[in-house]
Structure formats: structure tokens, C-alpha cells
Coordinates of C-alpha atoms in Angstrom, one line a residue:
X1 CA -43.2 67.5 61.3
X2 CA -42.1 64.2 62.5
X3 CA -40.6 63.3 58.6
X4 CA -38.5 66.4 58.3
X5 CA -36.9 65.8 61.2
X6 CA -36.4 62.2 60.3
X7 CA -34.7 64.0 57.5
X8 CA -32.6 66.1 59.5
X9 CA -32.3 63.3 61.5
X10 CA -30.6 61.1 58.4
X11 CA -28.6 64.3 57.1
X12 CA -27.5 64.3 60.8
X13 CA -26.1 61.1 60.9
X14 CA -24.8 61.3 58.2
X15 CA -22.9 63.6 58.7
X16 CA -21.4 62.0 61.8
X17 CA -20.1 59.2 59.4
X18 CA -16.6 57.7 60.6
X19 CA -14.1 58.6 58.5
X20 CA -13.9 55.3 56.9
X21 CA -17.0 55.4 55.7
X22 CA -16.1 58.5 54.0
X23 CA -13.0 57.0 52.2
X24 CA -14.5 53.4 51.5
X25 CA -17.7 55.4 49.9
X26 CA -15.3 57.2 47.5
X27 CA -13.9 54.1 46.2
X28 CA -17.1 52.3 45.8
X29 CA -18.4 55.9 43.2
X30 CA -15.3 54.9 41.6
X31 CA -15.7 51.2 40.8
X32 CA -17.8 48.9 39.3
X33 CA -19.8 46.4 40.7
X34 CA -17.8 43.3 39.3
X35 CA -14.4 45.1 39.9
X36 CA -15.3 45.1 43.7
X37 CA -13.3 43.0 45.6
X38 CA -14.0 41.4 49.3
X39 CA -13.7 44.4 51.8
X40 CA -11.2 42.5 53.8
X41 CA -8.7 43.2 50.1
X42 CA -9.0 47.6 51.4
X43 CA -9.1 46.2 55.2
X44 CA -5.3 45.1 54.3
X45 CA -3.5 47.4 55.2
X46 CA -4.4 47.2 59.2
X47 CA -2.0 44.1 59.0
X48 CA 0.9 45.1 56.2
X49 CA 0.0 48.7 57.0
X50 CA 0.8 49.9 53.9
X51 CA -1.9 52.3 53.6
X52 CA -4.3 53.4 51.5
X53 CA -3.3 54.8 48.6
X54 CA -4.3 58.3 47.4
X55 CA -6.8 58.3 44.7
X56 CA -4.3 59.3 41.7
X57 CA -2.6 56.1 42.4
X58 CA -6.1 54.5 42.3
X59 CA -7.1 55.3 38.6
X60 CA -3.3 54.6 37.5
X61 CA -4.1 50.9 39.0
X62 CA -7.5 51.8 37.4
X63 CA -6.3 52.5 34.0
X64 CA -2.8 49.7 33.4
X65 CA -6.3 47.0 34.2
X66 CA -8.3 48.4 31.9
X67 CA -5.6 48.6 28.7
X68 CA -4.2 45.4 29.8
X69 CA -7.8 43.6 29.5
X70 CA -8.4 45.5 26.3
X71 CA -5.0 44.0 24.8
X72 CA -5.9 40.3 25.9
X73 CA -9.4 40.9 24.3
X74 CA -7.8 42.1 21.4
X75 CA -5.5 39.4 21.5
X76 CA -8.2 36.7 20.8
X77 CA -10.0 39.1 19.1
X78 CA -7.2 38.2 16.3
X79 CA -7.5 34.4 16.7
X80 CA -10.7 34.4 16.6
X81 CA -10.0 36.0 12.5
X82 CA -7.1 34.1 11.8
X83 CA -9.2 30.3 12.8
X84 CA -11.9 31.9 10.5
X85 CA -8.7 32.7 8.4
X86 CA -7.6 28.5 8.4
X87 CA -11.2 27.4 8.1
X88 CA -11.7 29.4 4.8
X89 CA -8.8 28.1 3.9
X90 CA -9.3 24.7 4.0
X91 CA -12.6 24.9 2.5
X92 CA -11.5 26.1 -0.1
X93 CA -9.1 23.1 -0.5
X94 CA -11.7 21.3 0.1
X95 CA -10.1 19.8 2.8
X96 CA -11.4 19.2 6.8
X97 CA -10.8 22.2 9.5
X98 CA -8.7 20.0 11.9
X99 CA -6.4 21.9 14.5
X100 CA -4.3 18.7 15.3
X101 CA -3.9 17.8 11.6
X102 CA -3.3 19.5 8.4
X103 CA -3.3 17.3 5.6
X104 CA -3.3 18.5 2.2
X105 CA -2.0 16.0 -0.1
X106 CA -3.2 16.0 -3.5
X107 CA -4.1 19.9 -3.9
X108 CA -2.5 20.7 -6.2
X109 CA -0.5 23.8 -3.6
X110 CA 0.5 26.5 -5.6
X111 CA 4.1 28.5 -3.9
X112 CA 1.1 31.6 -3.2
X113 CA -1.1 29.0 -1.4
X114 CA 2.6 28.4 0.7
X115 CA 2.9 31.4 1.2
X116 CA -0.4 31.8 2.6
X117 CA -0.4 29.0 4.4
X118 CA 2.6 30.0 6.4
X119 CA 0.9 33.2 7.4
X120 CA -1.9 31.1 8.6
X121 CA 0.2 28.5 10.8
X122 CA 0.7 31.1 14.3
X123 CA -2.7 30.0 14.7
X124 CA -2.4 26.6 14.4
X125 CA -1.0 26.1 18.0
X126 CA -2.1 22.4 18.6
X127 CA -0.9 21.3 15.1
X128 CA 1.1 17.6 15.4
X129 CA 0.6 16.7 11.5
X130 CA 1.7 17.6 8.4
X131 CA 1.0 16.5 5.5
X132 CA 1.6 18.0 1.6
X133 CA 2.3 15.7 -0.2
X134 CA 1.4 15.0 -4.2
X135 CA 2.1 18.8 -4.2
X136 CA 4.7 19.3 -7.6
X137 CA 4.0 23.0 -7.8
X138 CA 5.6 23.9 -4.6
X139 CA 8.7 22.7 -5.5
X140 CA 11.7 25.1 -5.1
X141 CA 9.7 27.7 -3.0
X142 CA 9.9 25.4 0.7
X143 CA 11.9 27.9 2.4
X144 CA 8.3 30.4 2.1
X145 CA 6.9 27.8 4.4
X146 CA 9.6 27.0 6.7
X147 CA 10.8 29.9 7.5
X148 CA 7.3 29.7 9.8
X149 CA 7.7 26.4 11.1
X150 CA 8.9 28.0 14.3
X151 CA 4.9 28.8 15.0
X152 CA 3.9 25.4 15.0
X153 CA 7.2 23.7 17.4
X154 CA 4.4 20.8 18.4
X155 CA 5.0 18.9 14.9
X156 CA 5.5 15.1 15.0
X157 CA 4.6 14.3 11.9
X158 CA 6.0 16.1 8.5
X159 CA 4.9 14.4 5.0
X160 CA 5.9 15.9 1.9
X161 CA 6.2 13.1 -0.9
X162 CA 6.4 14.2 -4.3
X163 CA 6.7 17.8 -4.0
X164 CA 9.4 17.8 -6.3
X165 CA 11.4 19.2 -3.8
X166 CA 15.7 20.4 -4.4
X167 CA 18.3 20.7 -2.7
X168 CA 17.6 24.2 -1.9
X169 CA 14.6 22.8 -0.2
X170 CA 16.2 20.2 1.5
X171 CA 18.8 22.7 2.7
X172 CA 15.7 25.0 3.7
X173 CA 14.5 21.8 5.8
X174 CA 17.4 21.3 7.8
X175 CA 18.2 24.9 8.4
X176 CA 14.2 24.9 9.9
X177 CA 14.0 21.1 12.1
X178 CA 15.8 22.8 14.8
X179 CA 12.0 24.5 15.4
X180 CA 10.9 21.4 15.5
X181 CA 12.1 19.1 18.6
X182 CA 9.2 16.7 19.0
X183 CA 9.4 15.2 15.5
X184 CA 8.9 11.3 15.0
X185 CA 8.0 11.3 11.1
X186 CA 9.8 12.1 8.3
X187 CA 8.4 11.9 4.8
X188 CA 10.8 12.6 1.9
X189 CA 9.6 10.1 -0.6
X190 CA 9.6 10.7 -4.6
X191 CA 11.4 14.0 -4.6
X192 CA 14.4 12.9 -6.6
X193 CA 16.0 16.0 -6.1
X194 CA 17.0 15.3 -2.5
X195 CA 19.5 13.1 -3.8
X196 CA 22.4 13.7 -5.7
X197 CA 24.0 15.0 -2.7
X198 CA 21.2 17.3 -1.4
X199 CA 20.9 15.2 1.8
X200 CA 23.4 16.3 3.4
X201 CA 22.0 19.6 4.4
X202 CA 20.1 17.4 7.0
X203 CA 23.1 15.5 8.7
X204 CA 23.2 16.6 11.9
X205 CA 19.7 18.9 11.8
X206 CA 17.2 15.7 13.0
X207 CA 16.4 15.6 16.5
X208 CA 17.2 12.1 18.7
X209 CA 13.1 12.0 18.9
X210 CA 13.0 11.0 15.0
X211 CA 11.4 6.9 14.7
X212 CA 10.6 6.7 10.9
X213 CA 12.4 8.2 8.2
X214 CA 11.6 7.1 5.1
X215 CA 13.5 8.2 1.0
X216 CA 11.7 6.4 -1.3
X217 CA 12.5 7.0 -4.8
X218 CA 14.9 9.5 -4.1
X219 CA 17.1 9.2 -6.6
X220 CA 20.1 8.7 -3.6
X221 CA 23.6 7.2 -5.5
X222 CA 26.4 5.9 -2.9
X223 CA 26.9 10.0 -3.2
X224 CA 24.7 9.8 0.0
X225 CA 25.2 6.9 1.9
X226 CA 27.8 8.6 3.5
X227 CA 25.5 11.4 4.9
X228 CA 22.2 9.0 5.1
X229 CA 24.4 6.7 7.7
X230 CA 25.1 9.6 9.7
X231 CA 21.5 10.2 10.0
X232 CA 21.5 6.8 10.6
X233 CA 24.1 6.9 13.7
X234 CA 22.3 10.1 15.7
X235 CA 19.0 8.3 15.3
X236 CA 19.0 5.8 19.0
X237 CA 15.0 5.9 19.0
X238 CA 14.9 5.0 14.5
X239 CA 12.7 2.6 14.8
X240 CA 11.3 2.6 10.7
X241 CA 14.5 3.3 7.4
X242 CA 13.0 2.8 4.2
X243 CA 14.9 3.8 1.5
X244 CA 13.3 1.3 -0.9
X245 CA 13.7 2.8 -5.2
X246 CA 16.8 4.2 -4.7
X247 CA 19.0 1.6 -7.4
X248 CA 21.5 3.3 -6.9
X249 CA 22.4 3.6 -3.7
X250 CA 23.9 -0.4 -2.9
X251 CA 26.6 0.5 -6.6
X252 CA 30.3 0.6 -4.2
X253 CA 29.7 -1.9 -1.0
X254 CA 33.3 -0.4 0.4
X255 CA 33.7 1.4 3.7
X256 CA 32.7 4.8 2.0
X257 CA 29.1 2.8 0.3
X258 CA 26.7 0.6 1.1
X259 CA 29.2 -0.9 4.2
X260 CA 29.2 2.1 5.7
X261 CA 25.2 1.9 6.2
X262 CA 24.9 -1.1 6.8
X263 CA 27.5 0.1 9.7
X264 CA 26.1 2.8 11.0
X265 CA 23.2 0.3 11.8
X266 CA 24.6 -1.3 14.5
X267 CA 23.3 2.4 16.2
X268 CA 20.0 1.9 15.5
X269 CA 18.9 -1.2 18.0
X270 CA 15.3 0.0 18.3
X271 CA 14.9 -0.3 13.8
X272 CA 11.8 -2.5 13.3
X273 CA 11.0 -2.5 10.0
X274 CA 14.0 -2.2 7.5
X275 CA 13.3 -1.4 4.0
X276 CA 15.7 -2.2 0.9
X277 CA 13.3 -3.3 -1.9
X278 CA 15.1 -2.4 -5.7
X279 CA 18.1 -1.0 -4.1
X280 CA 20.3 -3.1 -6.5
X281 CA 22.0 -5.1 -3.5
X282 CA 24.7 -7.5 -4.7
X283 CA 25.8 -10.8 -3.3
X284 CA 28.3 -8.0 -1.6
X285 CA 25.9 -6.0 -0.8
X286 CA 24.8 -9.2 1.5
X287 CA 27.9 -9.9 3.3
X288 CA 28.0 -6.0 4.0
X289 CA 24.7 -6.3 5.3
X290 CA 25.0 -10.0 7.6
X291 CA 27.9 -8.3 9.4
X292 CA 24.8 -5.6 10.9
X293 CA 21.9 -8.3 11.4
X294 CA 23.0 -9.3 15.7
X295 CA 22.7 -5.7 16.2
X296 CA 19.5 -5.6 15.1
X297 CA 17.9 -7.5 17.5
X298 CA 14.0 -6.0 17.6
X299 CA 13.8 -5.9 13.4
X300 CA 9.8 -7.0 12.7
X301 CA 10.2 -6.2 9.1
X302 CA 12.8 -6.7 6.4
X303 CA 12.2 -6.4 2.7
X304 CA 15.0 -6.8 0.8
X305 CA 12.9 -7.4 -2.6
X306 CA 12.8 -6.8 -6.2
X307 CA 16.6 -6.9 -6.0
X308 CA 18.0 -9.0 -8.9
X309 CA 21.2 -9.3 -8.2
X310 CA 20.6 -11.2 -5.0
X311 CA 21.0 -14.6 -7.3
X312 CA 22.7 -17.3 -6.3
X313 CA 23.9 -14.9 -2.8
X314 CA 21.6 -15.6 -0.3
X315 CA 23.3 -17.7 2.0
X316 CA 25.8 -15.4 2.2
X317 CA 22.3 -13.5 4.2
X318 CA 20.7 -16.2 5.8
X319 CA 23.6 -17.8 7.7
X320 CA 23.0 -14.7 9.7
X321 CA 18.3 -14.8 9.9
X322 CA 19.2 -16.4 13.1
X323 CA 19.6 -13.2 15.3
X324 CA 16.5 -11.9 13.8
X325 CA 14.5 -13.2 16.7
X326 CA 11.6 -10.9 16.6
X327 CA 11.7 -11.0 12.6
X328 CA 8.0 -11.4 11.5
X329 CA 7.7 -10.8 8.1
X330 CA 10.6 -11.1 5.4
X331 CA 10.0 -10.1 1.5
X332 CA 12.4 -11.8 -1.0
X333 CA 9.8 -11.9 -4.1
X334 CA 11.1 -10.7 -7.7
X335 CA 15.0 -12.1 -6.3
X336 CA 15.6 -14.3 -9.3
X337 CA 16.3 -17.4 -6.3
X338 CA 18.1 -20.1 -7.0
X339 CA 17.3 -23.7 -6.0
X340 CA 20.5 -23.5 -4.2
X341 CA 18.7 -20.7 -2.2
X342 CA 15.8 -21.2 -2.1
X343 CA 17.2 -24.8 0.3
X344 CA 19.6 -22.0 2.7
X345 CA 16.6 -19.7 3.6
X346 CA 14.5 -23.7 4.5
X347 CA 17.2 -24.3 6.5
X348 CA 17.1 -20.8 8.7
X349 CA 13.6 -21.6 8.5
X350 CA 13.1 -23.4 11.8
X351 CA 14.9 -20.4 13.9
X352 CA 12.6 -18.4 13.1
X353 CA 10.2 -18.9 15.7
X354 CA 7.6 -15.3 15.5
X355 CA 7.8 -15.3 11.1
X356 CA 4.5 -14.3 10.1
X357 CA 4.4 -13.7 6.4
X358 CA 7.3 -14.9 3.8
X359 CA 6.9 -13.7 0.2
X360 CA 9.2 -15.4 -2.4
X361 CA 7.0 -15.2 -4.9
X362 CA 7.7 -14.3 -8.4
X363 CA 10.5 -16.3 -8.2
X364 CA 9.6 -19.3 -10.9
X365 CA 12.3 -21.7 -8.8
X366 CA 9.7 -21.4 -5.8
X367 CA 7.5 -23.9 -7.4
X368 CA 10.0 -26.9 -6.4
X369 CA 10.1 -26.6 -3.2
X370 CA 6.9 -25.4 -1.4
X371 CA 6.5 -28.2 0.7
X372 CA 10.2 -28.7 2.4
X373 CA 9.0 -25.1 2.3
X374 CA 5.6 -25.3 4.4
X375 CA 7.2 -28.0 6.7
X376 CA 10.0 -25.8 7.8
X377 CA 7.0 -23.2 8.9
X378 CA 5.4 -22.2 11.7
X379 CA 2.3 -22.8 9.9
X380 CA 0.0 -22.6 13.2
X381 CA 0.8 -18.5 13.0
X382 CA 1.5 -17.7 9.2
X383 CA -0.8 -15.4 7.8
X384 CA 1.0 -14.7 4.0
X385 CA 2.6 -16.7 1.9
X386 CA 2.2 -15.7 -1.8
X387 CA 3.2 -17.9 -4.4
X388 CA 2.6 -15.8 -7.0
X389 CA 4.4 -16.8 -10.7
X390 CA 5.8 -19.5 -8.6
X391 CA 5.8 -22.3 -11.7
X392 CA 3.8 -24.0 -9.5
X393 CA 3.1 -27.3 -10.4
X394 CA 0.7 -31.1 -9.6
X395 CA 3.0 -31.2 -6.0
X396 CA 3.4 -27.4 -4.9
X397 CA -0.6 -27.0 -5.3
X398 CA -1.4 -30.3 -2.7
X399 CA 1.0 -29.2 -0.1
X400 CA 0.3 -25.9 -0.3
X401 CA -3.2 -26.5 0.8
X402 CA -1.4 -27.6 4.1
X403 CA -1.1 -24.0 4.7
X404 CA -3.9 -22.5 3.3
X405 CA -6.3 -23.7 6.1
X406 CA -4.0 -20.4 8.5
X407 CA -3.4 -17.7 6.1
X408 CA -5.0 -14.6 5.6
X409 CA -4.5 -14.6 2.0
X410 CA -4.4 -17.4 -0.3
X411 CA -2.3 -15.8 -3.9
X412 CA -1.7 -18.2 -6.5
X413 CA -2.2 -15.5 -9.4
X414 CA -0.3 -16.5 -13.2
X415 CA 0.0 -20.4 -12.1
X416 CA -2.1 -22.4 -15.0
X417 CA -1.9 -25.6 -12.4
X418 CA -4.5 -24.2 -10.5
X419 CA -7.2 -24.2 -13.3
X420 CA -9.2 -27.6 -12.7
X421 CA -7.4 -28.0 -9.1
X422 CA -9.0 -24.8 -6.9
X423 CA -11.1 -27.3 -4.8
X424 CA -8.3 -28.6 -3.4
X425 CA -7.4 -25.1 -2.3
X426 CA -10.8 -24.2 -1.2
X427 CA -11.6 -26.7 0.7
X428 CA -9.2 -26.3 2.9
X429 CA -10.3 -22.5 3.4
X430 CA -11.4 -21.9 7.9
X431 CA -14.6 -20.4 7.6
X432 CA -14.3 -16.7 7.9
X433 CA -10.8 -16.6 8.2
X434 CA -9.3 -15.7 4.7
X435 CA -9.8 -12.1 3.6
X436 CA -8.9 -11.9 -0.2
X437 CA -8.2 -14.4 -2.5
X438 CA -6.1 -13.6 -5.7
X439 CA -6.5 -16.2 -8.9
X440 CA -5.7 -14.2 -11.7
X441 CA -5.3 -15.9 -14.8
X442 CA -4.8 -18.9 -13.1
X443 CA -6.4 -20.5 -15.9
X444 CA -9.7 -21.1 -14.4
X445 CA -12.9 -23.7 -15.8
X446 CA -16.6 -23.4 -15.4
X447 CA -16.3 -25.9 -12.9
X448 CA -13.5 -24.2 -10.3
X449 CA -16.0 -21.5 -10.2
X450 CA -19.4 -23.9 -9.3
X451 CA -16.7 -25.4 -6.6
X452 CA -16.0 -21.7 -5.7
X453 CA -20.5 -20.8 -5.7
X454 CA -20.4 -23.9 -3.4
X455 CA -17.7 -22.3 -1.0
X456 CA -19.9 -19.0 -0.6
X457 CA -22.6 -20.2 0.1
X458 CA -21.8 -22.4 3.3
X459 CA -20.4 -18.7 4.6
X460 CA -17.1 -19.9 4.3
X461 CA -16.0 -16.6 2.6
X462 CA -18.2 -14.5 4.7
X463 CA -15.3 -12.3 5.6
X464 CA -13.7 -11.9 1.7
X465 CA -12.9 -8.5 0.8
X466 CA -10.9 -8.8 -2.4
X467 CA -12.0 -11.0 -5.4
X468 CA -9.4 -10.7 -8.0
X469 CA -10.7 -13.7 -10.7
X470 CA -9.3 -11.3 -13.8
X471 CA -7.5 -13.0 -17.0
X472 CA -9.5 -16.2 -16.7
X473 CA -11.9 -15.9 -20.2
X474 CA -12.1 -20.4 -20.0
X475 CA -14.8 -19.7 -17.7
X476 CA -18.6 -20.3 -19.5
X477 CA -21.8 -17.9 -18.7
X478 CA -22.7 -21.0 -16.4
X479 CA -19.6 -20.5 -13.9
X480 CA -20.3 -16.8 -12.9
X481 CA -23.8 -16.6 -12.5
X482 CA -23.3 -19.6 -10.6
X483 CA -21.0 -17.5 -8.5
X484 CA -23.1 -14.1 -8.1
X485 CA -26.6 -16.9 -7.5
X486 CA -24.7 -17.8 -4.7
X487 CA -24.2 -15.1 -2.3
X488 CA -22.4 -15.1 0.6
X489 CA -19.3 -12.8 0.0
X490 CA -21.4 -9.4 2.3
X491 CA -17.9 -7.7 3.1
X492 CA -16.6 -7.7 -0.5
X493 CA -14.5 -4.7 -0.8
X494 CA -12.8 -5.4 -4.5
X495 CA -13.5 -7.5 -7.2
X496 CA -12.0 -7.8 -10.2
X497 CA -13.3 -9.8 -13.6
X498 CA -12.1 -8.6 -16.0
X499 CA -10.7 -10.2 -19.0
X500 CA -7.0 -9.6 -20.8
X501 CA -6.8 -6.8 -23.5
X502 CA -6.9 -9.2 -26.8
X503 CA -10.4 -10.6 -25.8
X504 CA -13.6 -9.8 -25.2
X505 CA -16.9 -11.2 -24.4
X506 CA -20.9 -10.2 -24.0
X507 CA -21.4 -10.6 -19.9
X508 CA -25.8 -10.6 -21.4
X509 CA -26.2 -13.7 -19.9
X510 CA -24.6 -13.8 -16.0
X511 CA -25.6 -9.9 -15.6
X512 CA -29.0 -10.5 -14.0
X513 CA -26.6 -12.7 -11.3
X514 CA -24.4 -9.9 -10.8
X515 CA -27.2 -7.1 -10.6
X516 CA -29.0 -8.9 -8.6
X517 CA -26.7 -9.8 -6.3
X518 CA -24.8 -5.8 -5.7
X519 CA -27.9 -5.1 -2.8
X520 CA -26.5 -7.9 -0.7
X521 CA -22.8 -6.8 -1.2
X522 CA -23.1 -3.8 0.9
X523 CA -19.3 -2.9 1.3
X524 CA -18.0 -2.8 -2.4
X525 CA -16.0 -0.3 -3.2
X526 CA -14.6 -1.6 -7.0
X527 CA -16.3 -3.2 -9.9
X528 CA -13.6 -4.6 -12.2
X529 CA -15.3 -5.8 -15.8
X530 CA -12.9 -4.2 -17.9
X531 CA -13.5 -6.1 -22.0
X532 CA -16.6 -7.4 -21.2
X533 CA -19.0 -6.2 -23.7
X534 CA -23.0 -5.2 -22.7
X535 CA -25.6 -3.4 -24.7
X536 CA -27.5 -0.6 -23.7
X537 CA -30.2 -1.5 -21.5
X538 CA -27.7 -3.4 -19.5
X539 CA -25.5 0.1 -18.9
X540 CA -28.4 2.1 -17.7
X541 CA -29.4 -1.1 -15.6
X542 CA -25.6 -1.2 -13.9
X543 CA -26.1 2.5 -13.9
X544 CA -28.7 2.5 -12.1
X545 CA -27.8 -0.3 -9.8
X546 CA -24.8 1.8 -8.6
X547 CA -26.1 5.0 -8.7
X548 CA -26.0 6.6 -5.1
X549 CA -22.8 4.1 -3.5
X550 CA -19.6 5.0 -3.7
X551 CA -18.4 1.9 -6.4
X552 CA -15.6 3.1 -8.5
X553 CA -16.8 1.4 -12.3
X554 CA -13.7 0.1 -14.3
X555 CA -15.5 -1.0 -17.6
X556 CA -14.5 0.7 -21.2
X557 CA -16.5 2.3 -22.7
X558 CA -19.4 1.7 -25.0
X559 CA -17.5 2.8 -28.7
X560 CA -14.8 1.2 -28.1
X561 CA -16.3 -2.2 -27.8
X562 CA -16.7 -2.5 -31.1
X563 CA -13.3 -1.7 -31.6
X564 CA -12.0 -5.2 -28.7
X565 CA -13.3 -7.4 -31.7
X566 CA -11.3 -6.1 -34.7
X567 CA -7.2 -5.4 -32.6
X568 CA -5.6 -7.6 -30.6
X569 CA -3.5 -4.9 -29.2
X570 CA -1.7 -5.4 -26.2
X571 CA -1.2 -3.8 -23.0
X572 CA 1.3 -3.3 -20.8
X573 CA -0.5 -5.4 -17.9
X574 CA -0.6 -8.9 -21.1
X575 CA 3.2 -9.1 -20.3
X576 CA 2.8 -10.4 -16.2
X577 CA 4.9 -13.5 -16.6
X578 CA 2.9 -17.0 -16.8
X579 CA 3.9 -20.4 -16.6

């Protein structure tokens, strides 16, 4: 009886529930536990007086919410599938997956690959760097990619070197650049189709954010100078301009030619690097350039190398070099400089107080002015002063030794006078400071190598990374043996011991010392032994020591060794200038 009454009591209690309880119970049944909201949200009608929604309205809202949730899930699923496609595409090309950087250089990409890549850009919204360089098969098809660049508007660096781009590609790129307003680096180097007027397709299309513009070896001519000048004038933040290896660029020096380009530099006050290597500069070109130097207060690197027609006219430039108070690097190698050119340069050097690198190598006249040159330089801050192929004499070597203690690299290659006098330079080295030692074709003797070995034992070359002793066939076996038995070269990465193409010699007597030294050369990445002959057993031992290491071994196949003794065939390597 009591239980029955209790049951009726509970039922009766249910009949006496308030209308509010009934409504809330209905809503709870229609909503899942995960969708329930705090009671305060439902009771908010007491404050805003909007009333309680009808059941149909509630269901409609729930359906709409379900559709939104379903759409979000679908979008997320599509992104996952898209990212998976990106991973598969990159892995197929042997590249690492990176959502911010896309490096597909040297991948032999085809037009089909480029089209597939274009469809994947939407799944790379964070992309900042794109490098498709050295893929020559994509030339003529760039529009397939550029038409999708709006998907990756955050790109900051775009590199398309050596892709055989033509005028249509440049035009397509120009039309798409409006979609990448944050672009800071554009490199179109080694594309001959960019020159000949095609550069006009980029005029007015580059954003002011661009900081680096590289157009090396693009076959630019005087016809491209107006477009190039217009681009430079519109880029106030430009810090790097590299138009090297365009030998016809400075053919015309009038206002519509090279002078027009130099005039545009007055709008590039932020420029820190200007490279005009092998641009066909003449003495008249220097006149045009010198007038713009005062407008480049931030310039730190100036490269005018490989312009042989500058001979005899460098004074036209040096008169204005003093305006470059921040200049750190000046490159004038292979410019056929005369004695008067070098004297004019020496006069201005004291005003270049920030200079750390000066390259006057491959100018034979440089060998006769080393002493005044070194005296005019701020030696304590100098890091590079290469003098290879400079016709050095005994006095020059002695004067150069004064600069050696401060340098990061010593390069006196192709200077025969160094042979027998190497000790003078080696004794001037500062321990653990020198990084590169280049002594190719210096007529070194066995005693020079023994002295080098002694310097190694003292630990003076513990930081050395590059050692070039090639084309020194007069060194005896004892010299090579002493060098590798000495140790002290733990940081060495690149070593070249090759002989001249016209000679050969056995290395069996000193090879054991090299084999023993290899474990003490953990950083080694390249070993050049061309024209050295060795037996099959020696070859096996050398291969065995390097079998688990990533070392590029440059030597000659066994079947060619006998040929070296029967022929004196010349090679381009042997055509280097000698004194």
C-alpha cells in the first residue's frame, strides 16, 4: 500500500509541475547533452522580453547549426586531403615538407608538374618562400603557376633562376605580382629571355616592399635599361641590385642608356649592395656611375670586377669613392688595372675607414704596388685581400706578410715567387684565425710542405676549412707525407692536391699517411686527387675509408691513368695566368 501510494504521489507530483518545467523538459529532450547551455541563457527572456521560441523555430535553428558544423568539418577534411596531396607531391620529388618554404630547385620539373603544383597552392596558405630554380623545362609555361599566386599572397621570396623563361613568362609574372604585395626578394637570374625588351613586363608591377632584385646573366641590353631604371626608381627599400654578367648593359652611356640607370640610383638611398660584374663598363660608364655615389650613403658592397675596359680610367671613380663611408667590400679583380689606376685607388683608401675586403687580384700591375697598398689599408679590420695572379715579386711577398695576421683567407695562387718563400707567410698567420689557404700553382717545394706541416702541428691551422695545393708537382713524396702525418687540420672541409692535366705521378709512398689522417678529418666534404696514380689495392683502401662518409672524391678512373703518361693534352684548367 505504501509503495502504491508513493507511486501515485510521484505521478501526482508530475501532474502538478509548473508550465515552465514542462517547457524546459521538452527542450532538454530535443537537445543533446553536448549542446545544452546554462540555464541562464534560456531564462534571459525575463530581461529582454522576447518570449520563448516555438518548437519549429528551435528545430530550424538546430538544423542551421548542424549544417554550419557539417560545412566546417567538410572544409577541414578537404584541407587534410589537400595537405596530404602536397606531402605526396614533395616526397615524390625527394623534398622535405615545409608549410612556409617550397624549395624545388634542381627537380627537373615539367609543365605537368608545374600545373599540379599550381593546384596545390591553396593548401599552402602560410607559404613565404618559393624556389623553382634550375628547372629548364618549365620555361614557356609559367602562366600555369602565376595564375594561382593569389592563393599564396604572403610570399616574400620568389626565385626562378635558369628556368628558360621567355617574354610571355615575364609578362605573366608581372600580371601576377599584384597578388603578392609582401614580396621582398625576386631572382630571375640566368634566364636569357628576360632581356631584349621583355623586362618591360615588370615595369610598374613590383611593390615598394621589394628589397632584393637579381637579374644576373639575363642578356640585358641598352634596350632594357629604361625599364630597369624605372623599376629601381620605384623601389625605395631596395637594398640589393645584382645585374652582373650582362655584357651589353653598358654599351650606350647616354641618358637613355647606362646613364639613365645610374640616375635612378638617386632614388635608392637604401641600397647596400650593387653588383655590376662583367657588364661591359667603360671609362665613360665610370663617369656616369661616379655621379650617383653621393646618393648611396648606405652602400657596403660594390662589385665592378671583370670589366676589362676600365683600364686607365679608374681615377674617374676613385675621386667619388670617399662618399661611400660605409663601404666594406670593393671588388676590382680582372679589370686590367694599370699602375696609374692602382695609384689613384691607393690615394682614396685611407678615407674608406669601414673597408674589410679589397680584391685587386688577376691584375698583373697589382704585384708592383703591394707595399703602398698594404700601407694605405686599415689592416686591423681587413679580412680579405686576395692577390692571386698578380705577378708578385720578393718585395711584394714581404709586404703582404704584414697583412696576413689579420686576414681570414690567404690566396696567392699562380704566383711562382711564393715557392721557397712560403715560410714567410705561414709564420705570420694568427692561430685559429685563417679559414682558407689557396696556394695553387705556386711552384712549392718539399721544404715548403714541411714548414706547412710544422705550422699544422702547432695548431695554427686548426680552423682551416679550405686548403688548395693543386698544380704543385715539384713537391716530393716526403713533403706530402709530412703534411698528412702532422695532424692539426680537424676543421678541414675541402682539400685539393690535383696535378696539372699534362702530368701524372704515383702517390703510393704518401697515401698511407693520408689514409691514417682521414679519421682525424671529420668535416671533410671534398678530396681532389686528379692525375695521381695508384694501384687497385690503394684504391680499395681509400674507398673503404670513405665508404660511410659524404665525401666528394675527385680522382681519375683506373683506365685513364696509363693515358696520362702517353699524352700531354692541355685542359682549360691549364690556361690560367702564370707569372
